[in-house]
Short mmCIF file of C-alpha atoms and ligand atoms in Angstrom, two decimals:
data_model
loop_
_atom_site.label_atom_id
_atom_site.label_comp_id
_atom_site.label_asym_id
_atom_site.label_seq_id
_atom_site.Cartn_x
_atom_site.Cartn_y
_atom_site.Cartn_z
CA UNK A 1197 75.91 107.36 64.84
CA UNK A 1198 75.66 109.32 67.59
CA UNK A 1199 73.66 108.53 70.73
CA UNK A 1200 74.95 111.13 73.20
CA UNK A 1201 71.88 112.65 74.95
CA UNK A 1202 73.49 116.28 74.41
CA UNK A 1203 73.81 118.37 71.35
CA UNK A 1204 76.17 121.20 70.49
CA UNK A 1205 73.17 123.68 69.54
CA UNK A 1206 71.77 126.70 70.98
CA UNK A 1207 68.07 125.01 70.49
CA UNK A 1208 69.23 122.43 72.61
CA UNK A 1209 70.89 124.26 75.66
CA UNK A 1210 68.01 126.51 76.19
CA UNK A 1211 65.91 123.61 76.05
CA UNK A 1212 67.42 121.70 78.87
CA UNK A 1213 67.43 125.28 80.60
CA UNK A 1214 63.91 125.65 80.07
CA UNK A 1215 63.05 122.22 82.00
CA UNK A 1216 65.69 122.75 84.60
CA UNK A 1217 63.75 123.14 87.99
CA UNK A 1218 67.15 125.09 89.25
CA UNK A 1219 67.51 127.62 86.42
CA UNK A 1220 66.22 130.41 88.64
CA UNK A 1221 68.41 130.11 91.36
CA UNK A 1222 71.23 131.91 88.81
CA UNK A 1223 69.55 135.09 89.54
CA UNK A 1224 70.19 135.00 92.81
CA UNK A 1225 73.80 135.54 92.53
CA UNK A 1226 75.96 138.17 91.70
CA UNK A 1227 77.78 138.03 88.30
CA UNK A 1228 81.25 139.23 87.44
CA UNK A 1229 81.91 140.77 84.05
CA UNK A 1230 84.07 140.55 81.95
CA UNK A 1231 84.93 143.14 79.40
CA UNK A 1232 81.61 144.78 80.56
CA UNK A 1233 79.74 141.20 79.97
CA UNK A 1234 78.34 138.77 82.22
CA UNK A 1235 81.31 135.86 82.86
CA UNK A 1236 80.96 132.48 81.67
CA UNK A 1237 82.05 131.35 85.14
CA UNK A 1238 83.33 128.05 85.88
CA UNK A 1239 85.60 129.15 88.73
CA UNK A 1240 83.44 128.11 91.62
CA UNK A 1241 86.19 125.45 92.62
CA UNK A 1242 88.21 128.30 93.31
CA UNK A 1243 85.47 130.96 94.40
CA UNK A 1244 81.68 130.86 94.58
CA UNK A 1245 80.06 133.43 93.62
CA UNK A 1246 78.14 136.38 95.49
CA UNK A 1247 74.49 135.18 97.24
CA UNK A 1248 72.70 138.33 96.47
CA UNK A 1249 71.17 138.50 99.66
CA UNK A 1250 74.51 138.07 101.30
CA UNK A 1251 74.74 142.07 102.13
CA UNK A 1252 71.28 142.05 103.81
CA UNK A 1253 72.66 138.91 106.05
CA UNK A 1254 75.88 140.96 107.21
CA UNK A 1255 73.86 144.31 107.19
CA UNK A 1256 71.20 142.63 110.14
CA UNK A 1257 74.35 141.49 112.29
CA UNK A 1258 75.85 145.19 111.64
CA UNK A 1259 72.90 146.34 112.99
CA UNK A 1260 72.33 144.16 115.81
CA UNK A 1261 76.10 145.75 116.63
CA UNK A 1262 75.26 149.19 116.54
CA UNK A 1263 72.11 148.71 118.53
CA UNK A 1264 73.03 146.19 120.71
CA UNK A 1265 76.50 146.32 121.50
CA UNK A 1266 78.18 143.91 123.42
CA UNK A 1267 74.24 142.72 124.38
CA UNK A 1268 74.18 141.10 120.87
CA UNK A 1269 75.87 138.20 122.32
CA UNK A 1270 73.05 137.05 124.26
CA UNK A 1271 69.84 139.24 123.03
CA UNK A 1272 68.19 139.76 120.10
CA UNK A 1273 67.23 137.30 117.11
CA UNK A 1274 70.44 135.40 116.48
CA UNK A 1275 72.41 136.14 120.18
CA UNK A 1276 76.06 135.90 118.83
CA UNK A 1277 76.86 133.34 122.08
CA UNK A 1278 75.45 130.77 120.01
CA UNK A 1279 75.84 131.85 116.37
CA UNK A 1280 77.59 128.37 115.42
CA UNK A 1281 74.04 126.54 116.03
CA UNK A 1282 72.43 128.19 113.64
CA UNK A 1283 74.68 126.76 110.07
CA UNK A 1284 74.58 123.42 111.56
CA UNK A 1285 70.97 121.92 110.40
CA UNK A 1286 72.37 122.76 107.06
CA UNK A 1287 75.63 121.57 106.90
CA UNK A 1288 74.72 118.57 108.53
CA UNK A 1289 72.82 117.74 105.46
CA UNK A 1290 75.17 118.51 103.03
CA UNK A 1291 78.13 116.70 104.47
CA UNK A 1292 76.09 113.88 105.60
CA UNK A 1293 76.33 113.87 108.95
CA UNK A 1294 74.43 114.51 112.78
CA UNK A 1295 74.43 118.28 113.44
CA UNK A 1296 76.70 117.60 116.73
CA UNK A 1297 79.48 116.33 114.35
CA UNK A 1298 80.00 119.35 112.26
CA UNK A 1299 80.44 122.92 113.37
CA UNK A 1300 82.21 126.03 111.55
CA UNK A 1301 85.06 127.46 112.74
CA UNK A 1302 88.63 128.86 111.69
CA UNK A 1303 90.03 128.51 108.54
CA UNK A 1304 90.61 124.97 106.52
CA UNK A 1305 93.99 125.04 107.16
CA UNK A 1306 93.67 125.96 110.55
CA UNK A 1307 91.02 122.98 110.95
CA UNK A 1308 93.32 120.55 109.83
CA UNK A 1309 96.11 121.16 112.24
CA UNK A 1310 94.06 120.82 114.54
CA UNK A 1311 91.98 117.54 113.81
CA UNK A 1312 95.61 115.48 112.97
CA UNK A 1313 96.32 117.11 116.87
CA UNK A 1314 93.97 114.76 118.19
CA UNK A 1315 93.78 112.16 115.57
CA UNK A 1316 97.54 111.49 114.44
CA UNK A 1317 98.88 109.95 117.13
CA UNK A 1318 102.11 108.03 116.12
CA UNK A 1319 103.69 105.16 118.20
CA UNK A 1320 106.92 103.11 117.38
CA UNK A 1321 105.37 100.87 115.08
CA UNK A 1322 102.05 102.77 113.83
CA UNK A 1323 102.97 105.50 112.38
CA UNK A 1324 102.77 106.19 108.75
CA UNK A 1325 100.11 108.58 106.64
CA UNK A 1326 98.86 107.60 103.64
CA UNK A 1327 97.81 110.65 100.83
CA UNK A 1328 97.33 110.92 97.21
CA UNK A 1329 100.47 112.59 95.59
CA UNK A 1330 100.61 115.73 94.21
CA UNK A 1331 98.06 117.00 97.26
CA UNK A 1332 97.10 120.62 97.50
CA UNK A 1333 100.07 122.05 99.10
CA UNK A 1334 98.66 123.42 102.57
CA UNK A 1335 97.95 119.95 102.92
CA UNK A 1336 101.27 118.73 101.99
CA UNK A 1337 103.07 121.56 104.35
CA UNK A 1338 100.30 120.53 107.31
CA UNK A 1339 101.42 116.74 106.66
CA UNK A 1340 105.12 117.54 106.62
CA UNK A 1341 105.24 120.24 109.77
CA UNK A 1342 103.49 118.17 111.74
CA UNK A 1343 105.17 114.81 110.98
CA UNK A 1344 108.15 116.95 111.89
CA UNK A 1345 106.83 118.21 115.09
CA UNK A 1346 106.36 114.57 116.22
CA UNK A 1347 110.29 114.09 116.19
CA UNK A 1348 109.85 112.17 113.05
CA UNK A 1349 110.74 111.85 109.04
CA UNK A 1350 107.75 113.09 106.39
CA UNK A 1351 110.39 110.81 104.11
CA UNK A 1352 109.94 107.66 106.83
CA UNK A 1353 106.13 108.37 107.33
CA UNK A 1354 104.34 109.79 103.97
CA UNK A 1355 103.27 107.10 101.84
CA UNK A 1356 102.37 109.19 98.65
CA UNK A 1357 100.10 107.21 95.89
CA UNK A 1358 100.43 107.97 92.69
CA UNK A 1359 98.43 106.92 89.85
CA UNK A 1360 99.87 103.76 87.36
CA UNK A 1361 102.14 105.02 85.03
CA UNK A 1362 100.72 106.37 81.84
CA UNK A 1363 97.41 106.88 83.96
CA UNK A 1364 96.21 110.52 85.38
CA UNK A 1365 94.24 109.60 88.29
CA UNK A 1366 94.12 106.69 91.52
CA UNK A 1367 92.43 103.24 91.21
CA UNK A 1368 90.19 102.69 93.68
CA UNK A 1369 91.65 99.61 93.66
CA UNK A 1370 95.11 100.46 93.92
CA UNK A 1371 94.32 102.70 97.09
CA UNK A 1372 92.49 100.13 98.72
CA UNK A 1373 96.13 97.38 98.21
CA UNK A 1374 97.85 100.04 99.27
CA UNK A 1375 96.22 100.45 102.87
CA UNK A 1376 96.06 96.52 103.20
CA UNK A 1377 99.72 96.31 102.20
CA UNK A 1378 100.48 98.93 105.04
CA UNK A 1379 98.61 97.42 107.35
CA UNK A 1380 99.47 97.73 111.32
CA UNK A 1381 102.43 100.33 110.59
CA UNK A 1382 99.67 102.82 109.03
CA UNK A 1383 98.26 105.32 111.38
CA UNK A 1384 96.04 107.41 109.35
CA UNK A 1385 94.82 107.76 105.63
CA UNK A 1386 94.39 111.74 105.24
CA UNK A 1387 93.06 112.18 101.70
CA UNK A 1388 91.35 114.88 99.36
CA UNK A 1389 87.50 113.97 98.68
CA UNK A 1390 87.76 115.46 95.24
CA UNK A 1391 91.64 116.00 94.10
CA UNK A 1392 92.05 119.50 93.22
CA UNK A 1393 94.00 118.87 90.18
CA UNK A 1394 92.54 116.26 88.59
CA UNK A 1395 88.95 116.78 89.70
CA UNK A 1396 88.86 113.05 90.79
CA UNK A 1397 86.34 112.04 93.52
CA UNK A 1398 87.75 109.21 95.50
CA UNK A 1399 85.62 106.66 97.13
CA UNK A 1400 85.58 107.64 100.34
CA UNK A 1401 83.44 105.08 101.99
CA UNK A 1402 85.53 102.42 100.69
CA UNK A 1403 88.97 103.78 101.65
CA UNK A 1404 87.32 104.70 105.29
CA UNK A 1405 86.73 100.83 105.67
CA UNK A 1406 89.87 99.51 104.31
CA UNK A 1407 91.52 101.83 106.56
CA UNK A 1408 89.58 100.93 109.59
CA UNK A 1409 89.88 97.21 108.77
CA UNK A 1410 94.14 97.37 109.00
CA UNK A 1411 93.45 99.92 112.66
CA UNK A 1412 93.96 102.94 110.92
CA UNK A 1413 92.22 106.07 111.16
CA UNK A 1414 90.73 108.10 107.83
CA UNK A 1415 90.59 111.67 107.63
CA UNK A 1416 89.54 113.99 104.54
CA UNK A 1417 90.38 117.41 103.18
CA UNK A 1418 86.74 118.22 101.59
CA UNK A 1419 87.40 121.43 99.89
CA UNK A 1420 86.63 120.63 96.98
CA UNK A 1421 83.74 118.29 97.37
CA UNK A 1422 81.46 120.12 99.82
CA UNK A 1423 78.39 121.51 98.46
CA UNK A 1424 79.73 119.66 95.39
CA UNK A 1425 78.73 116.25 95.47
CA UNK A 1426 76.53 114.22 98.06
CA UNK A 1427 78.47 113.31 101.12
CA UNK A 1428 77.71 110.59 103.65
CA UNK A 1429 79.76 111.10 106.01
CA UNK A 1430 78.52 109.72 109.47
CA UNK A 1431 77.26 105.97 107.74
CA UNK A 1432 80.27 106.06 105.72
CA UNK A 1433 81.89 106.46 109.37
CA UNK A 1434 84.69 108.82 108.45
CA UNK A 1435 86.75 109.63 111.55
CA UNK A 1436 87.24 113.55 110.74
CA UNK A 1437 87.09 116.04 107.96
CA UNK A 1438 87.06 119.44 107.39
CA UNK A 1439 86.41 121.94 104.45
CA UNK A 1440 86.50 125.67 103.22
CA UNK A 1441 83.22 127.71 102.35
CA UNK A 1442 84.36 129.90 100.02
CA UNK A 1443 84.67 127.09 97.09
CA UNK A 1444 81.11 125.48 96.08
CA UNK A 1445 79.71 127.01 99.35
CA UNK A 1446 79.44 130.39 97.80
CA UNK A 1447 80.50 131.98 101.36
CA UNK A 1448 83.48 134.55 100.07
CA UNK A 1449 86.83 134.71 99.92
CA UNK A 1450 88.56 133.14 102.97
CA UNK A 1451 85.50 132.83 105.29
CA UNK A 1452 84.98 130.37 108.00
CA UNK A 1453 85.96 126.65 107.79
CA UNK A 1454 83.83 123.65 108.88
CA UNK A 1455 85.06 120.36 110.52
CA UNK A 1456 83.57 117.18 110.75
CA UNK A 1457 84.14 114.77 113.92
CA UNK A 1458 82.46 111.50 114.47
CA UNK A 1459 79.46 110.84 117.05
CA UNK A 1460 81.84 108.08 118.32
CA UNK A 1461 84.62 110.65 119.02
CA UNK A 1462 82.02 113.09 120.50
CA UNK A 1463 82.61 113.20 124.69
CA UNK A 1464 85.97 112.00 124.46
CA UNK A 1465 87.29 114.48 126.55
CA UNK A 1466 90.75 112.50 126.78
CA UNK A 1467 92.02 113.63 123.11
CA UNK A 1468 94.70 115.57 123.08
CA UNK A 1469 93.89 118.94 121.58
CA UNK A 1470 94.92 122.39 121.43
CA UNK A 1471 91.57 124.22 123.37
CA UNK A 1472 90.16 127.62 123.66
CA UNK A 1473 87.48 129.00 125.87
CA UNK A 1474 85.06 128.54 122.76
CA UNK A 1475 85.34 124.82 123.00
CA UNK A 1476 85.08 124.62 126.91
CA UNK A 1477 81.58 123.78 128.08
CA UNK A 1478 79.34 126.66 126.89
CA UNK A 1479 77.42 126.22 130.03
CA UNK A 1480 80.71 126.98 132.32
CA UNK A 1481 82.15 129.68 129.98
CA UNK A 1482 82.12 132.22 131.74
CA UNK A 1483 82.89 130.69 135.21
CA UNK A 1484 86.08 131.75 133.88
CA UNK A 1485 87.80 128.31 135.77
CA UNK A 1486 90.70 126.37 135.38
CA UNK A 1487 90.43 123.42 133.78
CA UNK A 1488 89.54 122.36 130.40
CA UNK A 1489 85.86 120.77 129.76
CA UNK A 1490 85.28 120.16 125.37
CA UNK A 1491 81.88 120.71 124.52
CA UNK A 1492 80.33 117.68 123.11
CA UNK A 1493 81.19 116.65 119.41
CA UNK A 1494 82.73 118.96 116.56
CA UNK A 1495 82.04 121.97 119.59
CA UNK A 1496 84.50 120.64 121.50
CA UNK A 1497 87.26 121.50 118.64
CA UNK A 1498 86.53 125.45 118.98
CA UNK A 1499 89.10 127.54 119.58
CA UNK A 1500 87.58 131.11 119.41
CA UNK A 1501 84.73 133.37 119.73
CA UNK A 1502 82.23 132.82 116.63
CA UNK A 1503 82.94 135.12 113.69
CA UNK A 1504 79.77 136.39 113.62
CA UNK A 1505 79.84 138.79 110.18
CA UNK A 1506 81.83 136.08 108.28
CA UNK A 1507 78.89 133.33 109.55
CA UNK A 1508 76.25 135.66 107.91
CA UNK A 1509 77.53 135.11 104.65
CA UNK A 1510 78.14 131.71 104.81
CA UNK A 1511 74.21 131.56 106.16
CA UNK A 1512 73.12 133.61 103.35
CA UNK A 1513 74.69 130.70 100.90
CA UNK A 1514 73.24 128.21 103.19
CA UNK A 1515 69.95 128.84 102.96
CA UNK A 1516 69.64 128.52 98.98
CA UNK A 1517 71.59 125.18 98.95
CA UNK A 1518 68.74 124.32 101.78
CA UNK A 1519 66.08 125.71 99.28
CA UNK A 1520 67.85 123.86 96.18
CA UNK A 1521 68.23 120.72 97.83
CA UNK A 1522 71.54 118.85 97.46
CA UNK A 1523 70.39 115.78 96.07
CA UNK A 1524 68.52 117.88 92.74
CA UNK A 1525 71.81 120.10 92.84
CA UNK A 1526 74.40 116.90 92.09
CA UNK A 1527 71.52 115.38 89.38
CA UNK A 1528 71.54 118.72 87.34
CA UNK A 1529 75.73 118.61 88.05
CA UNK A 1530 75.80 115.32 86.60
CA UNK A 1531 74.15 116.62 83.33
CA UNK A 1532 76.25 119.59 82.75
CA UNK A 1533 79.59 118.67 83.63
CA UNK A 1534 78.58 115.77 81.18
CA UNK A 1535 77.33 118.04 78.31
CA UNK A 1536 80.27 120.02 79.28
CA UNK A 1537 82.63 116.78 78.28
CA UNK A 1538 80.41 116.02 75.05
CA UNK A 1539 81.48 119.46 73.93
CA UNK A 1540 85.23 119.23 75.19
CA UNK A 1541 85.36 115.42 73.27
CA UNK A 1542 83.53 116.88 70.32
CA UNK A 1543 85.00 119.85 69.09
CA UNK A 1544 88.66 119.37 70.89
CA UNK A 1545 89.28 115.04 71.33
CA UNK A 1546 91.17 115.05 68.31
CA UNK A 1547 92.91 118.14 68.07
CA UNK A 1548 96.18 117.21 70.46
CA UNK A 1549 95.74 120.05 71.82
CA UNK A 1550 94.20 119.44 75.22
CA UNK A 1551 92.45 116.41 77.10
CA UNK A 1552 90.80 115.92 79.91
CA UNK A 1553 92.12 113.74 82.88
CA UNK A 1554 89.34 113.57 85.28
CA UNK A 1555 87.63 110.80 85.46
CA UNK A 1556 84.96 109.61 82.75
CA UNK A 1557 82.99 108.25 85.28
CA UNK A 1558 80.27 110.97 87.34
CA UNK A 1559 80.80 108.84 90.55
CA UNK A 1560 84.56 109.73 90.19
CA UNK A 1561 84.18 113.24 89.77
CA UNK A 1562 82.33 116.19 90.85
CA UNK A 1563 81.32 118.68 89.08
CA UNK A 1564 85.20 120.14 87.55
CA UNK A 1565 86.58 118.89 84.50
CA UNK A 1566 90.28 118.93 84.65
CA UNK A 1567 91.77 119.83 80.78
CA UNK A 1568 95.41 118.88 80.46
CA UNK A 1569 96.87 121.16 77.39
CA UNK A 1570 99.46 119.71 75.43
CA UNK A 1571 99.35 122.91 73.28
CA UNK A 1572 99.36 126.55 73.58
CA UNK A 1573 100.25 126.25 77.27
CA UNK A 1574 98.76 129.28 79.42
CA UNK A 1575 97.93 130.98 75.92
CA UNK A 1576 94.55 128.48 75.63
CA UNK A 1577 93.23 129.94 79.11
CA UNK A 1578 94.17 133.55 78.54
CA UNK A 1579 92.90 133.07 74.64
CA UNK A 1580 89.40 131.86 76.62
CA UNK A 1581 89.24 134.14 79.10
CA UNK A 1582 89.66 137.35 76.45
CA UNK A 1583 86.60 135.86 75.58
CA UNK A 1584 84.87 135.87 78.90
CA UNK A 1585 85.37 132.33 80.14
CA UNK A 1586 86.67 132.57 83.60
CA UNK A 1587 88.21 129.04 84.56
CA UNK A 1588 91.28 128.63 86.25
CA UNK A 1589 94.97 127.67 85.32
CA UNK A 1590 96.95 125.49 87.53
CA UNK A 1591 100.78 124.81 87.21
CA UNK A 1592 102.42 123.20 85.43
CA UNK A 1593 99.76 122.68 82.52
CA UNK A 1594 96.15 121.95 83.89
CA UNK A 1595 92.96 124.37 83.39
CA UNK A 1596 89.64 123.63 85.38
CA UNK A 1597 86.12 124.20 84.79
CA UNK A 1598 83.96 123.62 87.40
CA UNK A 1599 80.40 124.17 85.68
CA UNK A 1600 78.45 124.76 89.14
CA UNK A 1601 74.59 124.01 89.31
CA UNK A 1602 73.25 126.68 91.45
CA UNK A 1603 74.26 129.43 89.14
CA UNK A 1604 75.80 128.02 85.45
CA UNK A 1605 72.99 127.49 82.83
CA UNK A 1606 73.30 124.85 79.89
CA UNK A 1607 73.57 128.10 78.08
CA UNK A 1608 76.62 128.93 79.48
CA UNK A 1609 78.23 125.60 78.45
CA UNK A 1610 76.95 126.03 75.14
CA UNK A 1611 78.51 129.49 74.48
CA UNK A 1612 81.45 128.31 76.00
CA UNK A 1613 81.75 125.29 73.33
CA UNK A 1614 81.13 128.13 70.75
CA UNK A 1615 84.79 129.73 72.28
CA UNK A 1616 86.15 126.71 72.16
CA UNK A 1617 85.81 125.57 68.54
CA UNK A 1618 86.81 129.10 67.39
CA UNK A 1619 90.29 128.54 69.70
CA UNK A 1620 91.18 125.45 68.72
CA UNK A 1621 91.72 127.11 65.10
CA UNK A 1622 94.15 129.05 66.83
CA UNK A 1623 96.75 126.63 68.38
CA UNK A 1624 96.25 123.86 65.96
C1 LIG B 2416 91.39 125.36 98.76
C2 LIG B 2416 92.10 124.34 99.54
C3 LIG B 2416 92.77 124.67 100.72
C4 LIG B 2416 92.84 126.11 101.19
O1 LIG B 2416 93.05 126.21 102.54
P1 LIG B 2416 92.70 127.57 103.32
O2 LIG B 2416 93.13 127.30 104.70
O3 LIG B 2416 91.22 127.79 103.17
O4 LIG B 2416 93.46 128.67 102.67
C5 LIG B 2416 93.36 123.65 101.43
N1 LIG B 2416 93.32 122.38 101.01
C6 LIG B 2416 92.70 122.03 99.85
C7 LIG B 2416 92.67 120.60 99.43
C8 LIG B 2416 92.09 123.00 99.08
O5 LIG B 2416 91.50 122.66 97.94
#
């Protein structure tokens, strides 16, 4: 009996590629080989791949510099003065959210520094941060330095959940008791959207409210879930977030960040914050005056002068999720993260040599399986990728796929089941 809508045959993954309205957008991107072969690549949780037309992008703002000059800031197509404007239609879409509340800027880490500057604001009695254990560990060294740089304890004011023992991942559930039980003395839930490790996707809505409902505030790190899944950001009214570009959003390695700030936060000039002349009113600028005036909304958290080369890429990557459409994206996502699992449960459930620990259920997860090897250790990844699958390993024993839906085909999750079955010979 089997009533799985998949199949582990070759007739059946270039079926469902045949009728997938995306399938064309993998030509669009540059490959990486491996031993002189395309990749099976299901490392765009760690790094998106190459736009094609990403060179072109940075190759028109090159040569808006070396005709223009310092006149490029205000002349010409794109003037660089206000580059920023130009990514926000789009990423207003895919985070869910007004174009005033989101700009890009700085680096994630960066970004989130600077957000908990103006929206972790401890007193004697509210003061603790709630986050998911085990968080990536930028965020854990933001959440300690700056609990630290408030005079005060990370021990005293990090309440770190972990999941039920025996269990992999958070209940909703359990988060949600957790922020009730804290109640008045929490300041600020500061979460993943999607857990890095474990590939969860937590209900972000429904933590927002909880945490709004005790007087908290509820900020998340959304590196792993934008351009990933769909994100509502404003109605779910999320106080702040911010993200990386170089993950699903295809942008390259370590180019610019994006934050999120709420309409409601937008002209209040009387946050704290650490400013630059990039955030002060763009209409003043270059009055060159004392006195600090933020730009309204997510503008008002600039720091610097637009990086214009790195925003070129990140436009060029833009533009197709625009064309693709995120809503069609996270529907095709759905179906091959899920035939990916078929194939994992199939050929590997009862082998004891691996599992996976992200969630069963596609609102829980994006579009990253998390596989949790009991066997083999490191040897099962490098075993795959000698055969071309590039994945990722993450200490102590985890190795994620992240089957992407702008450039993976059902063929590649087929071939990759193919590697699979052969390994698990191996390490039996
Ligand atoms: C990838 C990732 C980062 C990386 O931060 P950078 O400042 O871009 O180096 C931070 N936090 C999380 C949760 C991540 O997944």
């Amino acid at each position: 009996m089997n009533h799985s809508p998949y199949a582990f045959s070759e007739a059946y993954a270039s079926a469902m590629d045949a009728k997938d309205p995306l399938a064309h957008f993998r030509s669009r991107f540059h490959f990486p080989k491996v031993k002189e072969k395309d990749a099976l690549y299901f490392c765009g949780n760690s790094l998106g791949l190459q736009p094609k037309t990403a060179a072109a992008y940075v190759d028109k703002e090159l040569a808006a510099w070396a005709t223009r000059g310092v006149d490029g800031y205000f002349h010409g197509e794109d003037p660089w003065y206000s580059v920023r404007k130009k990514s926000k239609p789009v990423l207003a879409e895919l985070l869910g959210a007004l174009p005033v509340e989101v700009v890009a800027m700085n680096y994630l880490s960066v970004n989130l520094h600077l957000l908990m500057v103006s929206f972790y604001r401890p007193t004697a009695s509210r003061y603790k941060i709630l986050v998911e254990a085990g968080a990536f560990p930028s965020d854990q060294y933001m959440l300690e330095t700056q609990i630290k740089f408030h005079g005060l304890d990370p021990q005293e004011v990090l309440v770190e959940l972990q999941p039920r023992p025996g269990e992999y991942t958070l209940r909703t559930e359990d988060i949600l008791a957790e922020i009730k039980k804290q109640g008045s003395a929490l300041a600020l839930v500061n979460m993943a959207g999607i857990q890095y490790y474990t590939g969860q996707l937590f209900n972000i809505q429904a933590i927002t409210q909880a945490a709004h409902e005790v007087g908290a505030l509820a900020g998340f790190d959304l590196a792993h879930a934008a351009g990933n899944v769909l994100l509502h950001l404003h109605d779910w009214d999320v106080d702040f977030a911010a993200w990386c570009s170089y993950k699903y959003l295809n942008s390259g390695p370590g180019n610019v960040s994006g934050i999120f700030v709420h309409e409601r936060f937008a002209t209040r000039a009387d946050l704290p914050r650490f400013a630059g002349w990039w955030g002060h009113k763009e209409e003043e600028r270059f009055k060159m005056e004392k006195g600090f005036q933020p730009m309204i909304g997510a503008d008002g958290w600039q720091l610097a002068c637009s990086n214009v080369l790195s925003l070129a890429v990140h436009q060029a990557s833009l533009d197709l999720f625009q064309e693709a459409g995120m809503p069609a994206l996270r529907k095709k996502s759905e179906q091959l993260t899920g035939y990916l699992e078929y194939l994992i449960e199939l050929l590997g459930g009862k082998s004891e040599i691996l599992e996976i620990i992200t969630p069963k259920n596609p609102e829980e997860r994006g579009c990253q399986l998390s596989l949790l090897i009991h066997k083999g250790g490191k040897a099962v990844f490098e075993e795959w990728y000698s055969q071309g699958v590039v994945g990722d390993w993450r200490n102590p024993n985890v190795i994620r796929l992240a089957p992407t839906p702008l450039y993976t085909s059902f063929m590649d999750v087929f071939r990759f089941g193919q590697i699979l079955e052969k390994s698990l010979e191996k390490f039996r």
